[in-house]
CSV table of C-alpha atoms and ligand atoms in Angstrom, one decimal:
chain,number,residue,atom,x,y,z
A,1,MET,CA,9.8,-5.8,-3.4
A,2,LEU,CA,12.0,-6.9,-6.2
A,3,CYS,CA,15.5,-5.3,-6.5
A,4,ARG,CA,17.6,-5.9,-9.6
A,5,GLY,CA,21.1,-4.6,-10.8
A,6,GLN,CA,23.9,-3.3,-8.6
A,7,THR,CA,26.8,-1.5,-10.3
A,8,SER,CA,25.7,1.9,-11.7
A,9,SER,CA,21.9,1.3,-11.7
A,10,VAL,CA,19.4,-0.5,-9.6
A,11,THR,CA,15.7,-1.1,-10.5
A,12,VAL,CA,13.2,-1.7,-7.8
A,13,LEU,CA,9.5,-2.7,-8.0
A,14,ALA,CA,7.5,-1.1,-5.2
A,15,PRO,CA,4.1,-2.8,-4.6
A,16,ALA,CA,0.9,-1.3,-3.4
A,17,LYS,CA,-0.7,-2.7,-0.2
A,18,LEU,CA,-4.2,-3.6,0.9
A,19,ASN,CA,-5.5,-3.6,4.4
A,20,LEU,CA,-7.9,-6.6,4.9
A,21,PHE,CA,-8.3,-5.6,8.6
A,22,LEU,CA,-7.7,-2.3,10.3
A,23,LYS,CA,-8.7,-2.1,13.9
A,24,VAL,CA,-8.2,1.2,15.7
A,25,LEU,CA,-7.5,0.4,19.4
A,26,GLY,CA,-7.3,4.0,20.5
A,27,LYS,CA,-5.6,7.4,20.2
A,28,ARG,CA,-2.1,7.7,21.6
A,29,ALA,CA,-0.4,10.5,23.5
A,30,ASP,CA,1.8,11.2,20.4
A,31,GLY,CA,-1.3,11.9,18.3
A,32,TYR,CA,-1.1,8.6,16.3
A,33,HIS,CA,-3.6,5.8,16.6
A,34,GLU,CA,-2.8,2.4,18.0
A,35,LEU,CA,-3.6,-0.2,15.4
A,36,GLU,CA,-4.0,-3.9,14.6
A,37,THR,CA,-3.9,-4.3,10.9
A,38,LEU,CA,-3.5,-7.1,8.4
A,39,MET,CA,-1.7,-5.9,5.3
A,40,LEU,CA,-0.9,-7.6,1.9
A,41,SER,CA,1.4,-6.4,-0.8
A,42,VAL,CA,-0.1,-6.8,-4.2
A,43,SER,CA,1.1,-6.8,-7.8
A,44,LEU,CA,0.3,-3.2,-8.6
A,45,TYR,CA,3.7,-1.6,-8.8
A,46,ASP,CA,5.6,1.7,-9.1
A,47,THR,CA,9.1,1.3,-10.5
A,48,LEU,CA,12.2,3.1,-9.2
A,49,ILE,CA,15.3,3.3,-11.3
A,50,LEU,CA,18.2,4.5,-9.2
A,51,SER,CA,21.5,5.5,-10.8
A,52,ASP,CA,24.8,6.7,-9.4
A,53,ASP,CA,25.3,10.5,-9.7
A,54,PRO,CA,29.1,11.2,-9.4
A,55,SER,CA,28.3,14.9,-8.7
A,56,GLY,CA,27.0,13.8,-5.2
A,57,ARG,CA,23.5,15.3,-5.8
A,58,LEU,CA,20.2,13.6,-5.0
A,59,SER,CA,17.5,14.2,-7.6
A,60,LEU,CA,14.1,12.8,-8.4
A,61,SER,CA,11.9,12.8,-11.5
A,62,CYS,CA,8.4,11.4,-11.6
A,63,ARG,CA,6.5,10.1,-14.6
A,64,ASP,CA,3.2,8.4,-15.3
A,65,GLY,CA,3.5,4.6,-15.8
A,66,GLY,CA,0.3,4.6,-17.8
A,67,SER,CA,-1.9,1.4,-17.7
A,68,HIS,CA,-4.7,3.2,-16.0
A,69,SER,CA,-8.2,2.5,-17.1
A,70,GLY,CA,-10.2,5.3,-15.6
A,71,PRO,CA,-11.9,8.3,-17.2
A,72,ASP,CA,-9.0,10.6,-16.3
A,73,GLN,CA,-6.6,11.0,-19.2
A,74,ARG,CA,-3.6,11.7,-17.0
A,75,ARG,CA,-2.6,10.3,-13.6
A,76,GLU,CA,-1.9,12.7,-10.7
A,77,LEU,CA,1.9,12.7,-10.0
A,78,PRO,CA,3.5,13.5,-6.6
A,79,GLY,CA,5.9,16.5,-6.3
A,80,ALA,CA,9.6,15.7,-6.9
A,81,GLY,CA,10.9,18.1,-4.3
A,82,PRO,CA,12.6,17.4,-0.9
A,83,GLU,CA,9.1,16.8,0.7
A,84,ASN,CA,8.7,13.6,-1.4
A,85,LEU,CA,9.1,10.5,0.8
A,86,VAL,CA,11.6,9.1,-1.8
A,87,MET,CA,13.8,12.1,-1.4
A,88,ARG,CA,13.4,12.0,2.4
A,89,ALA,CA,14.4,8.3,2.4
A,90,ALA,CA,17.4,9.0,0.2
A,91,ALA,CA,18.6,11.8,2.4
A,92,LEU,CA,18.0,9.8,5.6
A,93,LEU,CA,20.0,6.8,4.3
A,94,ARG,CA,22.8,9.1,3.1
A,95,ASP,CA,23.1,10.8,6.5
A,96,CYS,CA,23.8,7.4,8.0
A,97,ALA,CA,26.3,6.4,5.3
A,98,GLY,CA,29.2,8.5,6.6
A,99,ARG,CA,29.9,9.7,3.1
A,100,SER,CA,27.9,11.7,0.5
A,101,PRO,CA,27.1,9.5,-2.5
A,102,GLY,CA,24.7,10.9,-5.1
A,103,ALA,CA,21.8,9.4,-7.0
A,104,ARG,CA,19.4,10.1,-9.8
A,105,ILE,CA,16.0,8.6,-9.0
A,106,GLU,CA,13.4,8.0,-11.6
A,107,LEU,CA,10.0,7.1,-10.2
A,108,VAL,CA,7.4,5.6,-12.6
A,109,LYS,CA,4.0,5.9,-10.9
A,110,ARG,CA,1.2,3.4,-11.4
A,111,ILE,CA,-0.1,3.2,-7.8
A,112,PRO,CA,-2.8,5.9,-7.4
A,113,LEU,CA,-2.1,8.7,-4.8
A,114,SER,CA,-4.2,9.4,-1.7
A,115,ALA,CA,-5.9,6.0,-2.1
A,116,GLY,CA,-4.9,4.0,1.1
A,117,LEU,CA,-2.7,1.9,-1.1
A,118,ALA,CA,0.6,3.3,0.5
A,119,GLY,CA,2.3,4.0,-2.8
A,120,GLY,CA,4.4,6.8,-1.3
A,121,SER,CA,5.4,4.5,1.7
A,122,SER,CA,6.3,1.7,-0.7
A,123,ASP,CA,8.4,4.0,-2.8
A,124,ALA,CA,10.3,5.1,0.3
A,125,ALA,CA,11.0,1.5,1.3
A,126,ALA,CA,12.1,0.7,-2.2
A,127,THR,CA,14.5,3.8,-2.1
A,128,LEU,CA,16.1,2.5,1.2
A,129,ALA,CA,16.6,-1.0,-0.2
A,130,GLY,CA,17.7,0.1,-3.6
A,131,LEU,CA,20.2,2.8,-2.5
A,132,ASN,CA,21.6,0.4,0.1
A,133,ARG,CA,22.5,-1.8,-2.8
A,134,LEU,CA,23.5,0.9,-5.3
A,135,TRP,CA,25.8,2.6,-2.7
A,136,ASN,CA,27.0,-0.7,-1.3
A,137,LEU,CA,26.3,0.3,2.2
A,138,GLY,CA,25.6,-3.2,3.6
A,139,ARG,CA,22.8,-2.1,6.0
A,140,THR,CA,20.9,-5.0,7.4
A,141,ARG,CA,17.1,-5.4,7.0
A,142,PRO,CA,16.6,-4.5,10.8
A,143,GLU,CA,18.7,-1.4,10.3
A,144,LEU,CA,16.7,-0.3,7.2
A,145,THR,CA,13.5,-1.1,9.0
A,146,GLN,CA,14.5,1.3,11.8
A,147,LEU,CA,15.0,4.1,9.3
A,148,ALA,CA,11.8,3.1,7.6
A,149,ALA,CA,9.8,3.7,10.8
A,150,GLN,CA,11.1,7.3,10.9
A,151,LEU,CA,9.7,7.9,7.4
A,152,GLY,CA,6.1,6.7,8.0
A,153,SER,CA,4.0,4.1,9.8
A,154,ASP,CA,3.5,1.9,6.7
A,155,VAL,CA,7.1,2.0,5.4
A,156,PRO,CA,8.5,-0.9,7.5
A,157,PHE,CA,5.9,-3.3,6.2
A,158,PHE,CA,7.4,-3.1,2.7
A,159,LEU,CA,10.8,-4.3,4.0
A,160,CYS,CA,9.2,-7.4,5.5
A,161,SER,CA,10.3,-10.8,4.1
A,162,ARG,CA,6.7,-11.9,3.3
A,163,ALA,CA,3.8,-10.5,1.3
A,164,ALA,CA,1.5,-10.5,4.3
A,165,ALA,CA,1.9,-9.3,7.8
A,166,ILE,CA,-0.1,-8.3,10.9
A,167,CYS,CA,1.1,-4.9,11.9
A,168,ARG,CA,0.7,-3.2,15.3
A,169,GLY,CA,1.7,-0.1,17.2
A,170,ARG,CA,1.1,2.8,14.7
A,171,GLY,CA,1.7,0.2,12.0
A,172,GLU,CA,5.5,-0.1,12.3
A,173,ILE,CA,5.7,-3.3,14.3
A,174,VAL,CA,5.5,-6.0,11.7
A,175,GLU,CA,4.8,-9.7,12.2
A,176,PRO,CA,5.3,-11.5,8.9
A,177,LEU,CA,2.5,-14.0,8.0
A,178,ALA,CA,2.6,-17.1,5.8
A,179,LEU,CA,-0.3,-17.5,3.3
A,180,ALA,CA,-1.1,-20.8,1.6
A,181,ALA,CA,-2.3,-19.6,-1.7
A,182,ARG,CA,-2.3,-16.7,-4.2
A,183,LEU,CA,-5.1,-14.2,-3.6
A,184,TRP,CA,-6.7,-12.3,-6.5
A,185,PHE,CA,-8.2,-8.8,-6.2
A,186,VAL,CA,-9.9,-6.0,-8.1
A,187,ILE,CA,-8.8,-2.6,-6.9
A,188,ALA,CA,-10.5,0.7,-7.8
A,189,ARG,CA,-9.7,4.3,-7.0
A,190,PRO,CA,-12.3,6.9,-7.7
A,191,GLN,CA,-11.4,10.3,-9.2
A,192,THR,CA,-10.8,11.9,-5.8
A,193,GLY,CA,-8.5,10.9,-3.0
A,194,LEU,CA,-8.5,11.5,0.8
A,195,SER,CA,-5.8,12.8,3.2
A,196,THR,CA,-4.7,10.1,5.6
A,197,ALA,CA,-4.4,12.5,8.5
A,198,GLU,CA,-7.9,13.9,7.8
A,199,VAL,CA,-9.5,10.5,7.9
A,200,TYR,CA,-7.7,9.5,11.1
A,201,ARG,CA,-8.9,12.8,12.7
A,202,HIS,CA,-12.5,11.6,12.2
A,203,CYS,CA,-12.2,8.0,13.2
A,204,ARG,CA,-13.4,6.2,16.3
A,205,PRO,CA,-11.9,3.1,18.1
A,206,SER,CA,-13.3,-0.2,16.7
A,207,SER,CA,-15.9,-2.1,18.8
A,208,ILE,CA,-15.5,-5.5,17.0
A,209,GLY,CA,-14.6,-8.6,19.1
A,210,TRP,CA,-12.4,-10.5,16.6
A,211,SER,CA,-8.8,-10.1,15.7
A,212,ALA,CA,-6.6,-10.1,12.5
A,213,ARG,CA,-5.3,-13.5,13.5
A,214,GLU,CA,-8.7,-15.1,13.0
A,215,LEU,CA,-9.0,-13.6,9.6
A,216,ALA,CA,-5.5,-14.8,8.7
A,217,ARG,CA,-6.4,-18.3,9.7
A,218,PHE,CA,-9.4,-18.4,7.2
A,219,LEU,CA,-7.2,-16.9,4.5
A,220,ASP,CA,-4.5,-19.5,5.1
A,221,ARG,CA,-7.1,-22.3,4.7
A,222,GLY,CA,-8.4,-20.8,1.5
A,223,ARG,CA,-11.8,-20.0,3.1
A,224,LEU,CA,-12.3,-16.7,1.3
A,225,ARG,CA,-15.9,-16.1,2.2
A,226,SER,CA,-15.3,-16.8,5.9
A,227,ALA,CA,-12.3,-14.5,5.7
A,228,ALA,CA,-14.3,-11.8,4.0
A,229,GLY,CA,-16.9,-12.0,6.8
A,230,LEU,CA,-14.1,-10.8,9.1
A,231,PHE,CA,-12.9,-7.9,6.9
A,232,HIS,CA,-12.9,-4.7,9.0
A,233,ASN,CA,-11.7,-1.2,8.5
A,234,ALA,CA,-12.4,1.4,11.2
A,235,LEU,CA,-11.5,4.1,8.7
A,236,GLU,CA,-14.2,3.3,6.1
A,237,GLU,CA,-17.0,5.0,8.0
A,238,PRO,CA,-15.1,8.4,8.4
A,239,ALA,CA,-13.9,8.1,4.8
A,240,GLN,CA,-17.5,7.7,3.6
A,241,ARG,CA,-18.5,10.8,5.6
A,242,LEU,CA,-15.6,12.8,3.9
A,243,SER,CA,-16.0,11.4,0.4
A,244,ALA,CA,-19.2,10.5,-1.4
A,245,ASP,CA,-17.1,8.7,-4.0
A,246,VAL,CA,-16.3,5.9,-1.5
A,247,THR,CA,-20.0,5.2,-0.9
A,248,VAL,CA,-20.6,5.2,-4.7
A,249,LEU,CA,-17.8,2.8,-5.2
A,250,LYS,CA,-18.9,0.6,-2.3
A,251,ARG,CA,-22.4,0.3,-3.9
A,252,ALA,CA,-20.8,-0.6,-7.3
A,253,PHE,CA,-18.7,-3.4,-5.7
A,254,ALA,CA,-21.8,-4.7,-3.7
A,255,ARG,CA,-23.6,-5.3,-7.0
A,256,GLN,CA,-20.9,-7.7,-8.1
A,257,PRO,CA,-20.3,-11.3,-6.8
A,258,PHE,CA,-17.1,-10.7,-4.9
A,259,ALA,CA,-16.1,-13.0,-2.1
A,260,GLY,CA,-15.9,-9.8,-0.1
A,261,HIS,CA,-15.1,-6.1,-0.5
A,262,MET,CA,-13.9,-3.2,1.5
A,263,MET,CA,-12.0,0.1,1.5
A,264,SER,CA,-8.2,-0.1,1.9
A,265,GLY,CA,-6.4,2.0,4.6
A,266,SER,CA,-7.7,5.5,4.8
A,267,GLY,CA,-9.1,5.3,1.2
A,268,THR,CA,-10.4,6.2,-1.2
A,269,GLY,CA,-9.0,3.0,-2.8
A,270,TYR,CA,-11.4,0.1,-2.6
A,271,PHE,CA,-10.9,-3.6,-3.3
A,272,GLY,CA,-12.8,-6.8,-3.9
A,273,LEU,CA,-11.5,-10.3,-3.1
A,274,CYS,CA,-12.0,-12.8,-6.0
A,275,HIS,CA,-12.0,-16.6,-6.3
A,276,SER,CA,-9.5,-16.7,-9.2
A,277,ARG,CA,-7.7,-14.6,-11.8
A,278,ARG,CA,-10.5,-15.2,-14.2
A,279,HIS,CA,-13.1,-14.1,-11.7
A,280,ALA,CA,-11.1,-10.9,-11.1
A,281,VAL,CA,-10.7,-10.1,-14.8
A,282,GLN,CA,-14.4,-10.6,-15.3
A,283,LEU,CA,-15.5,-8.4,-12.4
A,284,ALA,CA,-12.9,-5.7,-13.2
A,285,ALA,CA,-14.3,-5.4,-16.7
A,286,ARG,CA,-17.8,-4.8,-15.2
A,287,LEU,CA,-16.4,-2.1,-12.8
A,288,LYS,CA,-14.4,-0.5,-15.6
A,289,ALA,CA,-17.7,-0.1,-17.5
A,290,THR,CA,-19.1,2.0,-14.7
A,291,ARG,CA,-16.3,4.6,-15.3
A,292,LEU,CA,-16.2,5.4,-11.6
A,293,GLY,CA,-12.4,5.5,-11.6
A,294,ASP,CA,-9.2,3.5,-12.2
A,295,VAL,CA,-9.6,-0.2,-12.0
A,296,PHE,CA,-6.8,-2.8,-11.6
A,297,VAL,CA,-6.5,-6.6,-11.2
A,298,ALA,CA,-3.8,-7.5,-8.8
A,299,SER,CA,-2.7,-10.5,-6.8
A,300,CYS,CA,-0.8,-11.3,-3.6
A,301,ARG,CA,1.6,-14.2,-3.9
A,302,PRO,CA,2.4,-16.2,-0.7
B,1,C5P,O1,2.9,7.7,9.6
B,1,C5P,P1,2.3,8.5,8.5
B,1,C5P,O2,3.2,9.7,8.2
B,1,C5P,O3,2.1,7.7,7.2
B,1,C5P,O4,0.9,9.0,8.9
B,1,C5P,C1,0.2,10.0,8.3
B,1,C5P,C2,-0.8,10.6,9.2
B,1,C5P,O5,-1.8,9.6,9.5
B,1,C5P,C3,-0.2,10.9,10.6
B,1,C5P,O6,0.2,12.2,10.6
B,1,C5P,C4,-1.4,10.7,11.5
B,1,C5P,O7,-2.3,11.9,11.4
B,1,C5P,C5,-2.2,9.6,10.9
B,1,C5P,N1,-2.0,8.3,11.5
B,1,C5P,C6,-2.5,8.0,12.7
B,1,C5P,N2,-2.3,6.8,13.3
B,1,C5P,C7,-1.5,5.9,12.6
B,1,C5P,C8,-1.0,6.1,11.4
B,1,C5P,C9,-1.2,7.4,10.8
B,1,C5P,O8,-3.2,8.8,13.3
B,1,C5P,N3,-1.3,4.7,13.2
């Protein structure tokens, strides 16, 4: 996450995430699922522009950041009401501030919705970090992380100091990971999305024997094919049952020479790991030609 400015306006870039590994260990008493997941933040960004509002009000406006390549003319936008995670993050931080500063928040959306790319969670984390700076609150990263966990399972990851992490619990326990080299991806999102809660409702615990750590070791040594052999997402199978689009996209990716490919999070977003930027640009062009949805090239910087 990149945060700029500090007097009357702060701009924050909120990245999307990919799950290269998502093992469901079981269902918990609180209804959530216990996870072990390897997440990367990638260079597909929403932008948040946060400005002081002397009236003391909190307000949000959303607009389409363009740059989408799919058959849809217009991107779906989230609601801008109090239910939006950005507004919930702003209200939560303000409650802890001991005073009532206001902010106008402009959210420029590029990360597709309902795609397993955690756009909403990333926007919430960016709001916490950005308003902490705008309002000069001096909250520490652990303090912000604690608030983040109240907003959603994926939110704390985006406050982590590194671009990669192994996350546990319901996703909120974040262990930062060092990566040796930049990784390149093609990301696609079909025309329909899926509800995270719905996908989790249909999932079963993973039965695989390996861990995220083994996958991380291959990634760190630049052994992309070996790493891709350990890709796992327990949510892909239920997502395929709920959305034929995921299966269609999977087949389209399988026809291209990716180092590996898989669905991200609860879908319907899907990604392919590439050997270089050039490789990613080439395969993205082929996928765009299928007109199955929006297609992006993005990277993860160590
Ligand atoms: O935490 P978050 O609000 O993003 O989660 C959305 C939904 O996804 C939850 O209400 C829950 O149904 C499901 N979920 C889950 N186990 C997790 C994370 C999310 O069952 N570890």
